[in-house]
Amino acid sequence: MVTVRAPATSANLGSGFDVFGAALSRPADVVTVEKAAETTIEVTGVGAQYIPEDPEKNTVGAVVEALDAPARIHIDKGVRPASGLGSSAASAAGAAVALNRLYDRGRSRKELVPIAAEGEAVVSGVAHADNVAPSILGGFTVTTAEGTSSVDAAIPLVVCLPDVAVSTRDARRVVPESASMEDLVETVGNAATLAVGMCRSDPALVGAGMSDPVVTPERARLITGYDDVRERAFGAGATGVTVSGAGPAVIAACRERDRRDVAAAMLDGFAGAGIEARAYQTRIGRGTTFLDG
Ligand SMILES: Nc1ncnc2c1ncn2[C@@H]1O[C@H](COP(=O)(O)OP(=O)(O)OP(=O)(O)O)[C@@H](O)[C@H]1O
Ligand SMILES: N[C@@H](CCO)C(=O)O
């Protein structure tokens, strides 16, 4: 039996649509796998009632297929589904790392990224790897068609998750099909600033690079209260605020000393819109870890 802890992640970070990702120190899924003749999946924890246990429909089923590793799988969800916190990816990432060890498949962490991404295709129609990469590797990740680069970064974060669901599939429908040259230049500048900030563990630079003029404004419209949450977070000291993944979670970068105030301000913003929310005071963290030595 193998048990792993697979972290939540935040994709895009504003300027890095479908490219940037970050592992969060909390929350996380716990995935346990045991060899079996046929694959069965049991799901418990946050939002378990919305998650299919049929291997054809659960993200871990595609990982079992890719590694040819049938197993009895238990997923204890700490990451709520349809959150923008890489819920479906955390399970797939955890399953990939755990099954690789259980069956001694010998794949490196980087080789497991495209395998886990197959699970994302099951739920969103696209095998995007920007959530599974940080959940497997940890840190800040840059994923392109050529592979993933990662760097550890010490950046305090707040993610505020409103009590509403937005599916990635729906949120991809509002993404514009094209962008102007002006928007392209602004996005490249922001993305480069953010990447330098990650390499220097500098919350001011990371925050300055977290905005995007193309995708985020469209997605923000799907999140009631977003503008107020953003404004209040900046008022409490956030250095940058954007939609986490496909939403509805909102993510803020900040300095350690401001993290508690930023979390309270974001909760107030959603409360003002009549929406209950939960705030996680978190940071960029490690990738999937083994819990059983
Ligand atoms: N193991 C799993 N964990 C969570 N959701 C799963 C899993 N397997 C299948 N799903 C389905 O995936 C959907 C949630 O995935 P979706 O990509 O929309 O949200 P997310 O992973 O929280 O968001 P994001 O990718 O924006 O961070 C739900 O419909 C859920 O039933
Ligand atoms: N990059 C993907 C991540 C979804 O979690 C998107 O924004 O649609």
Coordinates of C-alpha atoms and ligand atoms in Angstrom, one line a residue:
M1 CA 0.0 0.0 0.0
V2 CA 1.2 3.5 -0.8
T3 CA -0.2 6.8 0.6
V4 CA 0.7 10.3 -0.7
R5 CA -0.3 13.9 0.0
A6 CA -0.9 15.8 -3.2
P7 CA -1.2 19.6 -2.9
A8 CA -3.7 22.0 -4.2
T9 CA -2.3 24.3 -6.9
S10 CA -3.1 27.6 -8.6
A11 CA -2.7 27.7 -12.3
N12 CA -2.2 30.8 -14.6
L13 CA -1.4 33.3 -11.8
G14 CA -2.9 35.9 -14.2
S15 CA -0.2 36.5 -16.8
G16 CA 0.7 32.8 -17.4
F17 CA -2.6 31.3 -18.8
D18 CA -2.1 27.6 -19.3
V19 CA 1.6 27.9 -18.5
F20 CA 2.2 29.0 -14.9
G21 CA 1.4 27.0 -11.9
A22 CA 2.2 27.0 -8.2
A23 CA 1.9 24.3 -5.5
L24 CA 0.1 25.5 -2.4
S25 CA 1.2 24.4 1.1
R26 CA -2.4 23.8 1.9
P27 CA -5.1 22.3 1.2
A28 CA -4.3 18.8 -0.2
D29 CA -5.8 15.5 -1.2
V30 CA -4.5 12.2 0.4
V31 CA -4.5 9.3 -2.1
T32 CA -3.9 5.7 -1.0
V33 CA -3.4 2.9 -3.6
E34 CA -3.2 -0.9 -3.1
K35 CA -2.6 -3.5 -5.9
A36 CA -5.9 -5.1 -7.1
A37 CA -7.0 -7.2 -10.1
E38 CA -9.5 -4.5 -11.1
T39 CA -9.6 -0.8 -10.4
T40 CA -12.0 0.6 -7.8
I41 CA -12.2 4.1 -6.5
E42 CA -13.6 5.4 -3.2
V43 CA -13.9 9.1 -2.6
T44 CA -14.4 10.8 0.8
G45 CA -13.8 14.3 2.1
V46 CA -14.7 17.8 0.8
G47 CA -17.2 17.7 -2.0
A48 CA -17.0 13.9 -2.3
Q49 CA -20.6 13.7 -3.3
Y50 CA -19.9 15.6 -6.5
I51 CA -17.0 13.3 -7.6
P52 CA -17.6 10.2 -9.7
E53 CA -16.2 6.9 -8.5
D54 CA -16.4 5.4 -12.0
P55 CA -12.8 5.0 -13.2
E56 CA -13.9 6.2 -16.7
K57 CA -15.0 9.5 -15.2
N58 CA -12.6 10.1 -12.3
T59 CA -9.3 11.7 -13.2
V60 CA -7.3 8.9 -11.5
G61 CA -8.8 6.4 -14.0
A62 CA -6.8 7.8 -16.9
V63 CA -3.6 7.6 -14.8
V64 CA -4.3 3.9 -14.0
E65 CA -4.6 3.2 -17.7
A66 CA -1.5 5.1 -18.7
L67 CA 0.6 3.3 -16.1
D68 CA -1.1 0.0 -16.6
A69 CA -1.5 -0.1 -12.8
P70 CA -4.9 -1.5 -11.6
A71 CA -5.5 -0.7 -8.0
R72 CA -8.0 -0.2 -5.1
I73 CA -7.8 3.6 -4.7
H74 CA -9.0 5.8 -1.9
I75 CA -9.1 9.5 -2.4
D76 CA -9.6 11.7 0.7
K77 CA -10.4 15.1 -0.7
G78 CA -9.0 18.2 1.0
V79 CA -9.3 20.2 -2.2
R80 CA -12.9 21.0 -3.1
P81 CA -13.9 20.2 -6.7
A82 CA -14.7 23.0 -9.2
S83 CA -12.7 25.3 -7.0
G84 CA -9.9 26.7 -9.2
L85 CA -7.5 25.1 -6.8
G86 CA -6.6 22.1 -9.0
S87 CA -8.9 19.6 -7.3
S88 CA -9.1 17.2 -10.2
A89 CA -5.4 17.6 -10.8
A90 CA -4.4 16.9 -7.1
S91 CA -6.0 13.5 -7.3
A92 CA -4.4 12.7 -10.6
A93 CA -1.0 13.9 -9.5
G94 CA -1.2 11.9 -6.3
A95 CA -2.3 8.7 -8.1
A96 CA 0.5 9.1 -10.6
V97 CA 3.2 9.3 -7.9
A98 CA 1.7 6.6 -5.8
L99 CA 1.0 4.1 -8.6
N100 CA 4.5 4.7 -10.0
R101 CA 5.9 3.5 -6.7
L102 CA 3.4 0.8 -6.0
Y103 CA 4.2 -0.9 -9.4
D104 CA 7.8 0.2 -9.5
R105 CA 7.3 1.8 -12.9
G106 CA 10.5 3.8 -12.6
R107 CA 9.1 7.1 -14.1
S108 CA 10.8 10.3 -13.0
R109 CA 8.6 13.1 -11.5
K110 CA 8.8 15.0 -14.8
E111 CA 7.8 12.0 -16.8
L112 CA 4.7 11.6 -14.6
V113 CA 3.4 15.1 -15.5
P114 CA 2.0 14.3 -19.0
I115 CA 0.6 11.0 -17.5
A116 CA -1.3 12.8 -14.8
A117 CA -2.5 15.5 -17.3
E118 CA -4.4 12.8 -19.2
G119 CA -6.8 12.9 -16.1
E120 CA -7.5 16.6 -16.8
A121 CA -8.7 15.7 -20.3
V122 CA -11.3 13.5 -18.7
V123 CA -12.9 16.5 -16.9
S124 CA -12.1 19.6 -19.0
G125 CA -11.6 18.2 -22.4
V126 CA -8.0 19.4 -22.6
A127 CA -4.9 17.6 -21.1
H128 CA -3.5 20.9 -19.7
A129 CA -0.6 20.2 -17.3
D130 CA -0.4 23.5 -15.5
N131 CA -2.0 22.1 -12.3
V132 CA -0.6 18.6 -12.3
A133 CA 2.9 19.8 -12.8
P134 CA 3.2 21.9 -9.6
S135 CA 1.2 19.2 -7.7
I136 CA 3.8 16.6 -8.6
L137 CA 7.0 18.8 -8.7
G138 CA 6.2 21.5 -6.1
G139 CA 7.3 25.2 -6.3
F140 CA 6.5 27.5 -9.2
T141 CA 6.2 25.8 -12.5
V142 CA 6.4 26.9 -16.1
T143 CA 4.8 24.2 -18.4
T144 CA 5.0 24.4 -22.2
A145 CA 4.7 21.8 -25.0
E146 CA 8.4 21.1 -24.4
G147 CA 8.0 20.2 -20.8
T148 CA 8.1 21.8 -17.3
S149 CA 10.7 23.9 -15.5
S150 CA 10.3 24.5 -11.8
V151 CA 11.8 26.7 -9.1
D152 CA 11.3 26.8 -5.3
A153 CA 10.0 30.1 -4.2
A154 CA 9.1 31.5 -0.7
I155 CA 6.0 33.5 -1.4
P156 CA 3.1 34.0 1.1
L157 CA -0.3 33.6 -0.5
V158 CA -4.0 33.8 0.4
V159 CA -6.6 31.8 -1.6
C160 CA -10.2 32.7 -0.9
L161 CA -12.7 30.1 -2.1
P162 CA -16.4 31.3 -2.3
D163 CA -19.2 28.8 -1.7
V164 CA -20.1 28.6 -5.4
A165 CA -18.8 26.2 -8.1
V166 CA -17.3 27.1 -11.5
S167 CA -16.3 24.2 -13.8
T168 CA -13.1 24.5 -15.8
R169 CA -15.0 23.4 -18.9
D170 CA -17.5 26.4 -18.5
A171 CA -14.7 28.8 -17.7
R172 CA -12.7 27.9 -20.8
R173 CA -15.7 28.9 -23.0
V174 CA -15.3 32.6 -22.1
V175 CA -11.6 32.7 -23.0
P176 CA -11.2 35.0 -26.0
E177 CA -9.9 33.4 -29.2
S178 CA -7.5 36.2 -30.1
A179 CA -5.7 39.1 -28.5
S180 CA -4.2 42.4 -29.7
M181 CA -0.5 43.0 -30.0
E182 CA -0.8 45.6 -27.2
D183 CA -2.3 43.0 -24.9
L184 CA 0.4 40.5 -25.9
V185 CA 3.2 42.9 -25.0
E186 CA 1.6 43.7 -21.7
T187 CA 1.1 40.0 -20.9
V188 CA 4.7 39.1 -21.8
G189 CA 6.0 41.9 -19.6
N190 CA 3.8 40.9 -16.6
A191 CA 4.7 37.2 -17.1
A192 CA 8.5 38.0 -17.2
T193 CA 8.2 40.2 -14.1
L194 CA 6.4 37.4 -12.2
A195 CA 9.0 34.8 -13.2
V196 CA 11.8 37.0 -12.0
G197 CA 9.9 37.6 -8.8
M198 CA 9.6 33.9 -8.2
C199 CA 13.3 33.3 -8.8
R200 CA 14.0 36.1 -6.2
S201 CA 11.2 35.1 -3.8
D202 CA 10.0 38.7 -4.0
P203 CA 6.3 39.1 -3.3
A204 CA 6.3 42.7 -4.7
L205 CA 7.5 41.5 -8.2
V206 CA 5.3 38.4 -8.2
G207 CA 2.3 40.5 -7.4
A208 CA 3.1 43.1 -10.0
G209 CA 3.2 40.4 -12.6
M210 CA -0.1 38.7 -11.6
S211 CA -2.3 40.7 -13.9
D212 CA -3.5 39.9 -17.4
P213 CA -5.6 42.0 -19.8
V214 CA -7.1 39.1 -21.9
V215 CA -8.4 36.1 -19.9
T216 CA -8.8 37.2 -16.3
P217 CA -11.3 40.1 -17.0
E218 CA -13.6 37.6 -18.8
R219 CA -13.3 35.0 -16.0
A220 CA -13.7 37.6 -13.2
R221 CA -17.3 38.2 -14.6
L222 CA -18.2 34.7 -13.5
I223 CA -17.3 35.4 -9.9
T224 CA -19.8 37.5 -8.0
G225 CA -18.0 40.0 -5.7
Y226 CA -14.6 39.7 -7.5
D227 CA -13.9 43.4 -7.9
D228 CA -14.7 44.2 -4.3
V229 CA -12.6 41.2 -3.0
R230 CA -9.7 42.4 -5.2
E231 CA -9.9 46.0 -4.0
R232 CA -10.1 45.0 -0.3
A233 CA -7.2 42.6 -0.7
F234 CA -5.0 45.4 -2.1
G235 CA -6.2 47.7 0.7
A236 CA -5.0 45.1 3.2
G237 CA -1.5 44.9 1.7
A238 CA -1.8 42.4 -1.2
T239 CA 0.9 42.9 -3.8
G240 CA -1.2 41.1 -6.5
V241 CA -4.6 39.6 -6.9
T242 CA -6.1 37.4 -9.6
V243 CA -8.5 34.5 -10.4
S244 CA -7.0 31.2 -9.3
G245 CA -7.1 28.7 -12.2
A246 CA -10.5 28.8 -13.8
G247 CA -12.0 30.2 -10.6
P248 CA -14.0 30.8 -8.5
A249 CA -11.1 30.9 -6.0
V250 CA -9.3 34.2 -5.9
I251 CA -5.5 34.3 -5.1
A252 CA -3.5 37.1 -3.6
A253 CA 0.3 37.4 -3.1
C254 CA 1.5 39.3 -0.1
R255 CA 4.2 39.8 2.5
E256 CA 4.1 37.4 5.5
R257 CA 3.1 40.2 7.9
D258 CA 0.0 41.1 5.9
R259 CA -1.3 37.6 5.2
R260 CA -3.9 37.5 8.0
D261 CA -5.3 40.9 7.1
V262 CA -5.5 40.1 3.4
A263 CA -7.4 36.9 4.3
A264 CA -9.9 38.8 6.4
A265 CA -10.3 41.5 3.8
M266 CA -11.1 39.0 1.1
L267 CA -13.6 37.2 3.3
D268 CA -15.3 40.6 3.9
G269 CA -15.4 41.2 0.2
F270 CA -17.4 38.0 -0.5
A271 CA -19.5 38.5 2.6
G272 CA -20.5 42.0 1.2
A273 CA -21.8 40.2 -1.9
G274 CA -23.8 37.8 0.3
I275 CA -21.5 34.9 -0.4
E276 CA -19.9 32.6 2.2
A277 CA -16.3 31.8 1.6
R278 CA -13.3 30.1 3.1
A279 CA -9.8 31.7 3.2
Y280 CA -6.6 29.6 3.2
Q281 CA -3.5 31.4 4.5
T282 CA -0.9 29.4 2.5
R283 CA 2.3 29.7 0.6
I284 CA 4.1 28.2 -2.3
G285 CA 4.9 24.7 -1.1
R286 CA 6.2 21.2 -1.9
G287 CA 4.9 18.7 -4.5
T288 CA 3.4 15.3 -3.8
T289 CA 4.9 13.7 -0.7
F290 CA 4.9 10.1 0.6
L291 CA 3.1 9.7 3.9
D292 CA 4.2 6.1 4.6
G293 CA 8.0 6.5 4.3
Ligands
LIG1 N1 -10.5 12.9 -8.4 C1 -11.3 14.0 -8.7 N2 -11.2 15.1 -7.9 C2 -11.9 16.2 -8.1 N3 -12.8 16.3 -9.1 C3 -12.9 15.3 -10.0 C4 -12.1 14.1 -9.8 N4 -12.4 13.2 -10.8 C5 -13.4 13.8 -11.6 N5 -13.7 15.1 -11.1 C6 -14.6 16.0 -11.6 O1 -13.9 17.1 -12.1 C7 -14.7 18.3 -12.0 C8 -13.8 19.4 -11.2 O2 -12.7 19.7 -12.0 P1 -12.5 21.2 -12.5 O3 -11.2 21.1 -13.3 O4 -13.7 21.7 -13.0 O5 -12.2 21.9 -11.1 P2 -10.8 22.1 -10.3 O6 -9.9 21.0 -10.6 O7 -11.1 22.5 -8.9 O8 -10.4 23.5 -11.0 P3 -9.1 24.1 -11.7 O9 -8.6 23.1 -12.7 O10 -9.7 25.4 -12.3 O11 -8.1 24.4 -10.6 C9 -15.9 18.0 -11.2 O12 -17.0 17.8 -12.1 C10 -15.6 16.6 -10.6 O13 -16.7 15.8 -10.5
LIG2 N1 -5.1 26.8 -17.3 C1 -6.4 26.1 -17.0 C2 -6.3 25.7 -15.6 C3 -7.6 25.2 -15.0 O1 -7.4 24.8 -13.7 C4 -7.5 27.1 -17.2 O2 -7.3 28.3 -16.7 O3 -8.5 26.8 -17.8

